[in-house]
Tab-separated table of C-alpha atoms in Angstrom:
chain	number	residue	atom	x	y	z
A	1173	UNK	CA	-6.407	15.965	-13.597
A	1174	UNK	CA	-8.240	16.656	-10.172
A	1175	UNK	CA	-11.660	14.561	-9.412
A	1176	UNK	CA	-14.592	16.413	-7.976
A	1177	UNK	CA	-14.746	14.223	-4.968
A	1178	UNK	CA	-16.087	13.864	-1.334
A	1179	UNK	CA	-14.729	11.881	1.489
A	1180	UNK	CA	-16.571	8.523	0.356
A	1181	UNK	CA	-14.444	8.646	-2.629
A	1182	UNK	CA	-11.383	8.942	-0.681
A	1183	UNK	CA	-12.489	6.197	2.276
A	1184	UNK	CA	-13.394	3.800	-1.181
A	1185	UNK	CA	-9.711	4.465	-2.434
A	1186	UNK	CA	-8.687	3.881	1.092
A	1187	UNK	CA	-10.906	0.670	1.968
A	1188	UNK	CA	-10.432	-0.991	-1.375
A	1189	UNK	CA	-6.107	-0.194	-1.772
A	1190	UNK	CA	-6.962	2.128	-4.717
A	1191	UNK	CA	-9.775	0.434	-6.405
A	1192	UNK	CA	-12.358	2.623	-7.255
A	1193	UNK	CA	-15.765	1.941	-9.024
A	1194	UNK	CA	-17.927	3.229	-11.562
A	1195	UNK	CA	-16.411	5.912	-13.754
A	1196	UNK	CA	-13.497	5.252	-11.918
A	1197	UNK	CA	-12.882	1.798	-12.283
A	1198	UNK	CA	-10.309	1.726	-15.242
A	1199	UNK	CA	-8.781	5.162	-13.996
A	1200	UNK	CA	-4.764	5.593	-12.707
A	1201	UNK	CA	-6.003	7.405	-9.750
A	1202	UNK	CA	-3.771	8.253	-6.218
A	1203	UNK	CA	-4.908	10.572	-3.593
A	1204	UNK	CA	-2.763	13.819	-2.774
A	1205	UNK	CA	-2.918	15.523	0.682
A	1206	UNK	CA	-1.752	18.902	0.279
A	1207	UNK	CA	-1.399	21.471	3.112
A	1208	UNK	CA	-3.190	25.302	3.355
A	1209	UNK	CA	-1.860	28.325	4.338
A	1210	UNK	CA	-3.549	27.833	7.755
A	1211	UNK	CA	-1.861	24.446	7.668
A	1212	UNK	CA	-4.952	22.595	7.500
A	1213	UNK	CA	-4.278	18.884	5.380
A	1214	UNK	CA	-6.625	18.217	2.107
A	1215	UNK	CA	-7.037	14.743	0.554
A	1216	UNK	CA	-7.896	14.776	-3.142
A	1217	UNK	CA	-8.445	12.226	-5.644
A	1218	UNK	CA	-5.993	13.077	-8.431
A	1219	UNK	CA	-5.402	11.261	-12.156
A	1220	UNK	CA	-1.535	10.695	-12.684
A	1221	UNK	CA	0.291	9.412	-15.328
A	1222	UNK	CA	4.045	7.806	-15.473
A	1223	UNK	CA	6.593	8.578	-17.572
A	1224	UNK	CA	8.790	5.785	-18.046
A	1225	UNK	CA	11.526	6.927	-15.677
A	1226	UNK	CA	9.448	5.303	-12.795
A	1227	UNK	CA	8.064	8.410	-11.680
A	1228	UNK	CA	4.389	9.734	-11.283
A	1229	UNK	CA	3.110	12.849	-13.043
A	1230	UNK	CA	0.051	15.068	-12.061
A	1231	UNK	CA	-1.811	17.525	-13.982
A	1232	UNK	CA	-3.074	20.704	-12.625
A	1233	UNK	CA	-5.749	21.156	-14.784
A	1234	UNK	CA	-8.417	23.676	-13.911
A	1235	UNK	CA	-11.752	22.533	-11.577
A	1236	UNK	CA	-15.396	22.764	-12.693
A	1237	UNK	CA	-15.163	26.939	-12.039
A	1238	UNK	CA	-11.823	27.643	-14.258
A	1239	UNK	CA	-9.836	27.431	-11.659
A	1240	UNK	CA	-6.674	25.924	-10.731
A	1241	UNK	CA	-7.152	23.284	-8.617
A	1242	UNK	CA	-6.950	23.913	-4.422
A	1243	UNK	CA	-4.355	21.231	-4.071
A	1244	UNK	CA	-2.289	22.989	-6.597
A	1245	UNK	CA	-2.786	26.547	-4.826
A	1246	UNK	CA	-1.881	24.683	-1.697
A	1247	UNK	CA	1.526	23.217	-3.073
A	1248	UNK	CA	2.403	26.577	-4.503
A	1249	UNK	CA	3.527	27.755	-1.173
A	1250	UNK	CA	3.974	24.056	0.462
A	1251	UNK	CA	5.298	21.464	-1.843
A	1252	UNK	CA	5.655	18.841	-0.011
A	1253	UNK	CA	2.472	16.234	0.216
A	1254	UNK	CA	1.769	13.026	0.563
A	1255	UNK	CA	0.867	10.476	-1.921
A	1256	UNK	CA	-1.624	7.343	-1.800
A	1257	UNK	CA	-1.463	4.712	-4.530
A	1258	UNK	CA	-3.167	2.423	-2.840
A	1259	UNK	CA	-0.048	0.023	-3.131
A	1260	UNK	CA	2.329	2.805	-1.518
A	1261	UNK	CA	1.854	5.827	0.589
A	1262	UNK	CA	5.120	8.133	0.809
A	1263	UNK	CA	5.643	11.964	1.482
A	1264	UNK	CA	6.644	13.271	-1.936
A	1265	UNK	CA	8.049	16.428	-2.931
A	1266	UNK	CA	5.712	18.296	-6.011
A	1267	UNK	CA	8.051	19.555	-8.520
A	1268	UNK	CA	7.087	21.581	-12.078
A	1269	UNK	CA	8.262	20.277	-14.939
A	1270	UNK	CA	9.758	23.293	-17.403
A	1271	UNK	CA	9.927	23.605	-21.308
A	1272	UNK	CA	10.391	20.642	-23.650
A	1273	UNK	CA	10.235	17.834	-20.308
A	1274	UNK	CA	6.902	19.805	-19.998
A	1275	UNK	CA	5.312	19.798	-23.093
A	1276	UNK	CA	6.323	16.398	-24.067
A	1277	UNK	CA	4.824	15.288	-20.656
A	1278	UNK	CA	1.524	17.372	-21.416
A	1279	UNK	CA	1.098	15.950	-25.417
A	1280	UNK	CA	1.491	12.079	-24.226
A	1281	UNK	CA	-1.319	12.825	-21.507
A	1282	UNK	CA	-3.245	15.450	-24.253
A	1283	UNK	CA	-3.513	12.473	-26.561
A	1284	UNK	CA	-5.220	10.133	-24.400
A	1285	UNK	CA	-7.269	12.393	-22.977
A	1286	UNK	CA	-8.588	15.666	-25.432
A	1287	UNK	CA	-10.090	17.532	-22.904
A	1288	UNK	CA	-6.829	19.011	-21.640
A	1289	UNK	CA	-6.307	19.776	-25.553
A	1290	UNK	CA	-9.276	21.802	-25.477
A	1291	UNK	CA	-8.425	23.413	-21.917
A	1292	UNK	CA	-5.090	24.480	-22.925
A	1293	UNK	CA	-6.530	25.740	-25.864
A	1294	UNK	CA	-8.814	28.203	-23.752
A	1295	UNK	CA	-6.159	29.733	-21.610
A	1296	UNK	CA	-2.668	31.834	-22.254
A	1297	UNK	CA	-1.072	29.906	-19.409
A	1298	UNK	CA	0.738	26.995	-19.405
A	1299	UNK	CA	-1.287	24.190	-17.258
A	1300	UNK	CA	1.030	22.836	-15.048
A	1301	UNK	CA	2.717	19.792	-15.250
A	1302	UNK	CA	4.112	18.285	-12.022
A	1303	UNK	CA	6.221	15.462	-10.917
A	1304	UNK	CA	5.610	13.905	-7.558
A	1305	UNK	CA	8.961	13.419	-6.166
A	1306	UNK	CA	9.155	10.455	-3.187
A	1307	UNK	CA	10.618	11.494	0.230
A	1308	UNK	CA	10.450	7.754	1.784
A	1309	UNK	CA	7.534	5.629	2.101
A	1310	UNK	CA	7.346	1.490	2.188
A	1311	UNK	CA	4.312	-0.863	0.889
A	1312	UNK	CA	0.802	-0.469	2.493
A	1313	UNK	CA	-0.267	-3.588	4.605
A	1314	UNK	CA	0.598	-4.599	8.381
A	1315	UNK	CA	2.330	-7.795	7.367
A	1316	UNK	CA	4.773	-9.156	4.316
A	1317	UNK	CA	1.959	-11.475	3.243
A	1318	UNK	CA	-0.612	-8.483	3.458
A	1319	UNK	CA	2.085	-6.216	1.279
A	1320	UNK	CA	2.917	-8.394	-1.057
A	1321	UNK	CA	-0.770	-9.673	-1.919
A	1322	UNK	CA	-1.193	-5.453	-1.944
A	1323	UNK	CA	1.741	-4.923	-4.840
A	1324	UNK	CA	0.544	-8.302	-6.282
A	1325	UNK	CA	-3.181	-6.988	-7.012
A	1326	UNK	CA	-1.451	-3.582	-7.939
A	1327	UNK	CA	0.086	-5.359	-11.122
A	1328	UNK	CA	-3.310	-7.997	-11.869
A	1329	UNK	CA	-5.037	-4.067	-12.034
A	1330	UNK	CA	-2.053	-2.486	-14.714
A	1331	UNK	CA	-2.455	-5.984	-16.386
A	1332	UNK	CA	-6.062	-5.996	-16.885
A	1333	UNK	CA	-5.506	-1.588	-17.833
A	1334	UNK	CA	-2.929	-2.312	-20.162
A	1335	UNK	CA	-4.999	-5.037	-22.207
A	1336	UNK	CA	-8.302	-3.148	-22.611
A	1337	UNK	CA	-6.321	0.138	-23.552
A	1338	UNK	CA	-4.350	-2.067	-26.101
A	1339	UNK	CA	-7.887	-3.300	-27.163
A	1340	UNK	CA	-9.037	0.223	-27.666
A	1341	UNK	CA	-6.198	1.954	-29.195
A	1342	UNK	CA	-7.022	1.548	-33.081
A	1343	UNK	CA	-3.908	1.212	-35.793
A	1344	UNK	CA	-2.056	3.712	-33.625
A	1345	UNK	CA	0.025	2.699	-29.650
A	1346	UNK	CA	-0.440	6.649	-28.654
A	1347	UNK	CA	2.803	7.650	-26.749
A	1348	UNK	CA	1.463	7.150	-23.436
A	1349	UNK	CA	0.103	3.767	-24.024
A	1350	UNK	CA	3.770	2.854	-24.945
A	1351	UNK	CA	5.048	4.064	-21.638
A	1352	UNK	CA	2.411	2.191	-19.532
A	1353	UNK	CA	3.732	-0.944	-20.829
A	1354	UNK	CA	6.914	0.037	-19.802
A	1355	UNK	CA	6.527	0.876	-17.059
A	1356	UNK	CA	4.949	-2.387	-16.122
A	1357	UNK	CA	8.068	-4.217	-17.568
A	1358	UNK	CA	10.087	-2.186	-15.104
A	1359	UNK	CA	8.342	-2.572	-12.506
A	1360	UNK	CA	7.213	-6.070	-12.272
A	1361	UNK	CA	11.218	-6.569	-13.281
A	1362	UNK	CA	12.293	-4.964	-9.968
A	1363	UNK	CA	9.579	-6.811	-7.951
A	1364	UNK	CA	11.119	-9.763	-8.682
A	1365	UNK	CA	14.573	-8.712	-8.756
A	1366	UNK	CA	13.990	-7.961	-5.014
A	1367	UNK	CA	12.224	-11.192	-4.038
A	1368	UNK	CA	14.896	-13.121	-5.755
A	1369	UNK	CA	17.655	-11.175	-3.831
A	1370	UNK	CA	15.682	-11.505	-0.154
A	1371	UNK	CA	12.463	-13.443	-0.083
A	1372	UNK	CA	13.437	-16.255	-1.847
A	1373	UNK	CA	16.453	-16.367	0.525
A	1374	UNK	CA	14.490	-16.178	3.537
A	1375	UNK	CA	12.092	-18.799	2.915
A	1376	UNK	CA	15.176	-21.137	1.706
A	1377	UNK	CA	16.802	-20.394	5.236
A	1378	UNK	CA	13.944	-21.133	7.233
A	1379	UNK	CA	11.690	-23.157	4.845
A	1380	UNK	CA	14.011	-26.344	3.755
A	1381	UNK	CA	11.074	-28.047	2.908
A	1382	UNK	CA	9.902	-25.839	0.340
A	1383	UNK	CA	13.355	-25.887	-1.851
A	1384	UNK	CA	11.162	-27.230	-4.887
A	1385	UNK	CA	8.373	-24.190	-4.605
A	1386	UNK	CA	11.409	-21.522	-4.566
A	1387	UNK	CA	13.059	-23.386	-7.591
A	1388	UNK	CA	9.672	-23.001	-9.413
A	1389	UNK	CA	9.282	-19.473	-8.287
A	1390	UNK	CA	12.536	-18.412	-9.329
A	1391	UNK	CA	12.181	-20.204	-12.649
A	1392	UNK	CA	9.266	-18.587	-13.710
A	1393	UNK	CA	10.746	-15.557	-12.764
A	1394	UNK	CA	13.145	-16.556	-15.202
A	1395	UNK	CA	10.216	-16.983	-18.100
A	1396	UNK	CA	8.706	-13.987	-17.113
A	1397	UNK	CA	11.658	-12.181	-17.546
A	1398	UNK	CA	11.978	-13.122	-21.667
A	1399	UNK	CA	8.213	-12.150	-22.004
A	1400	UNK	CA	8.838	-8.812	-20.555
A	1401	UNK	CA	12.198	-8.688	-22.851
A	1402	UNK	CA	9.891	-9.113	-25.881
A	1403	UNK	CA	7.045	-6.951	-24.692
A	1404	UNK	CA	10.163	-4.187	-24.440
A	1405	UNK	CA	10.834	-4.915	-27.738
A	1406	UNK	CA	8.099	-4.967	-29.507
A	1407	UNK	CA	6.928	-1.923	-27.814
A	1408	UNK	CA	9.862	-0.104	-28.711
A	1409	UNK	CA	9.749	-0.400	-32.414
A	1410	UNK	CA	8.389	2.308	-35.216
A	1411	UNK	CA	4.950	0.811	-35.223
A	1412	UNK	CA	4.050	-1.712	-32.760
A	1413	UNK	CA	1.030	-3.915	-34.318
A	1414	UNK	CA	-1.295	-3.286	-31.339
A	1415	UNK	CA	-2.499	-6.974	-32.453
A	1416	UNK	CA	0.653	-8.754	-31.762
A	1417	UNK	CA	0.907	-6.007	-28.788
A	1418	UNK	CA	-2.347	-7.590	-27.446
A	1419	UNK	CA	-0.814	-11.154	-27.863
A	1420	UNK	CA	2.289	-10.713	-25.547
A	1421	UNK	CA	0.487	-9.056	-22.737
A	1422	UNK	CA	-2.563	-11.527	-22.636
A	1423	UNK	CA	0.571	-14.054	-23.143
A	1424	UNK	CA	2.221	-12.252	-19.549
A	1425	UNK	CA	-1.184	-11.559	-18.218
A	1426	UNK	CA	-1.593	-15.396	-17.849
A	1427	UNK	CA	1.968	-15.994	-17.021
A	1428	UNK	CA	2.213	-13.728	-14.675
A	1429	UNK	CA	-1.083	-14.176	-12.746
A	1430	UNK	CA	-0.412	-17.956	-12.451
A	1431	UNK	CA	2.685	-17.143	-10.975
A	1432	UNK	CA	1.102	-14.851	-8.395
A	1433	UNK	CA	-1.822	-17.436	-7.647
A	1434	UNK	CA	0.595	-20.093	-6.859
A	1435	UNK	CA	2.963	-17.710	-4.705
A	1436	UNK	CA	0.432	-17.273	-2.925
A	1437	UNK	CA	-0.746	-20.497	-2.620
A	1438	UNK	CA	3.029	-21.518	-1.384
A	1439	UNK	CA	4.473	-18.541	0.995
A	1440	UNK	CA	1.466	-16.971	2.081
A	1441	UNK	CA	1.183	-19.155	5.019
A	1442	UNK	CA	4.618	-18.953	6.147
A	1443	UNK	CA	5.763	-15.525	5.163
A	1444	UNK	CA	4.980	-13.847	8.191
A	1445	UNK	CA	7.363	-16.073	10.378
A	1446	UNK	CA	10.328	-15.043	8.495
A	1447	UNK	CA	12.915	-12.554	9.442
A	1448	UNK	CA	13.646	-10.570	6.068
C-alpha cells in the first residue's frame, strides 16, 4: 500500500536506514522511485510484503482520492525503479503478478490488513499486485563494518516484528505471518552462509590472533542454524501453537542478538583492513 508522505518521511527512512517512527514504527516499509512520462524521478514510501521465495511484493492500492497510486501510473509505462530498504538499494524491475500467484499474494496481505478487503470490495478491477524484481544492487554503508552493522540491525528490526506480531496473532498464524518467519530463517541462513564462506576466511588470513573468536562465531552459527531448523518446522505444520511459536523466536531473538553483539564486539575493529 502507498503512504501519503512528504520528503521528511523519505529523508527519516533515509537518515535512520529504514527506521521510521510513529505510526510507522512496526511497518515493512521501502521507498520506490518511479519515473514520469516527462522523465521526472518520484520517491514514495511504499508497504511491501515477502512471499517466501525471497522476493518483495507491493500493492497498488488506491490513494486518499480513489485513485491508483502515481508511482503505479508511472511504472505502467516505465517499469523499471529503484528500491530502498534501508539495508539495500537496487534498480528493480516492477512486474504484475497474474491469476492464482495473484490472488493468493493479495488474500495473505488482505488478512493482515482488511482495508484492502474492503477496497477490493468497492471496485470491479483487480488491485494490482506487483513483484519488485532486482536488477543489481549491494548493501548500503561506505565500509564492511558500516554494511554489516546495516544488515545486522535489519534482522534485530524483523526479530523484534516477528515477536510482537506472534504476540498479537490470537489462536490463528495468518498466512502471511507464516511467511515472515520464513523468510527470516532464509535469510539470516544465507547471511551466514556467506560470512562463513568469505569473512570468516578473511579475518583467519589476516587475523591469526583471533582463531578462537572465528571458532566461536562459526559455532554459533552452527546453533543458530538448529533453532532456525525448528522454527521451519514448527512453522510449517497444520497449526502452529503461536505459544510455542513465541518460545523459539524469543529463544533465536536472544541467540541471535548475542551473536551479533559479540561480532561486533570482535571484527568491527578490524574489518575494514581486510581484503574480501
Amino acid at each position: 500500500m502507498s503512504i501519503h508522505s512528504d520528503q521528511n518521511l523519505v529523508e527519516e527512512f533515509r537518515a535512520n536506514r529504514g527506521n521510521l517512527g510513529g505510526r510507522f514504527a512496526d511497518s515493512r516499509i521501502l521507498l520506490l522511485t518511479s519515473t514520469d512520462s516527462a522523465g521526472a524521478k518520484h520517491t514514495t514510501p511504499v508497504a511491501y510484503l515477502q512471499d517466501g521465495l525471497g522476493r518483495l511484493l507491493v500493492i497498488a492500492s488506491a490513494d486518499s482520492a480513489g485513485s491508483p497510486p502515481a508511482w503505479y501510473q508511472h511504472i505502467v509505462s516505465e517499469p523499471n525503479v529503484e528500491v530502498e530498504t534501508g539495508s539495500f538499494t537496487f534498480p528493480a524491475e516492477t512486474i504484475a503478478l497474474e491469476a492464482e500467484e495473484r490472488q493468493e499474494a493479495f488474500d495473505r496481505a488482505a488478512e493482515a490488513d482488511h482495508r484492502l478487503a474492503d477496497e477490493q470490495a468497492r471496485t470491479a478491477s483487480l488491485i494490482p499486485v506487483l513483484v519488485l524484481n532486482p536488477l543489481g544492487g549491494r548493501p548500503n554503508g561506505d565500509t564492511w563494518s558500516e554494511s554489516l552493522k546495516i544488515i545486522h540491525d535489519a534482522f534485530r528490526r524483523e526479530l523484534r516484528l516477528l515477536r510482537k506480531e506472534i504476540a498479537a496473532s490470537g489462536p490463528r498464524l495468518g498466512a502471511q505471518l507464516r511467511i515472515n518467519c520464513l523468510s527470516l530463517c532464509a535469510g539470516l541462513g544465507h547471511h551466514h552462509t556467506m560470512e562463513d564462506s568469505g569473512m570468516l576466511p578473511a579475518v583467519d588470513r589476516s587475523h591469526p590472533e583471533l582463531a578462537d573468536a572465528t571458532r566461536r562465531l562459526r559455532e554459533e552459527h552452527q546453533a543458530v542454524k538448529l533453532l532456525l531448523e525448528e522454527l521451519q518446522r514448527v512453522v510449517s505444520t497444520a497449526n502452529p501453537d503461536p505459544v510455542v511459536l513465541l518460545a523459539d523466536v524469543e529463544r533465536l531473538t536472544s541467540e541471535v542478538e548475542n551473536h551479533l553483539d559479540y561480532e561486533e564486539q570482535q571484527l568491527f575493529p578490524i574489518l575494514d583492513t581486510l581484503t574480501p
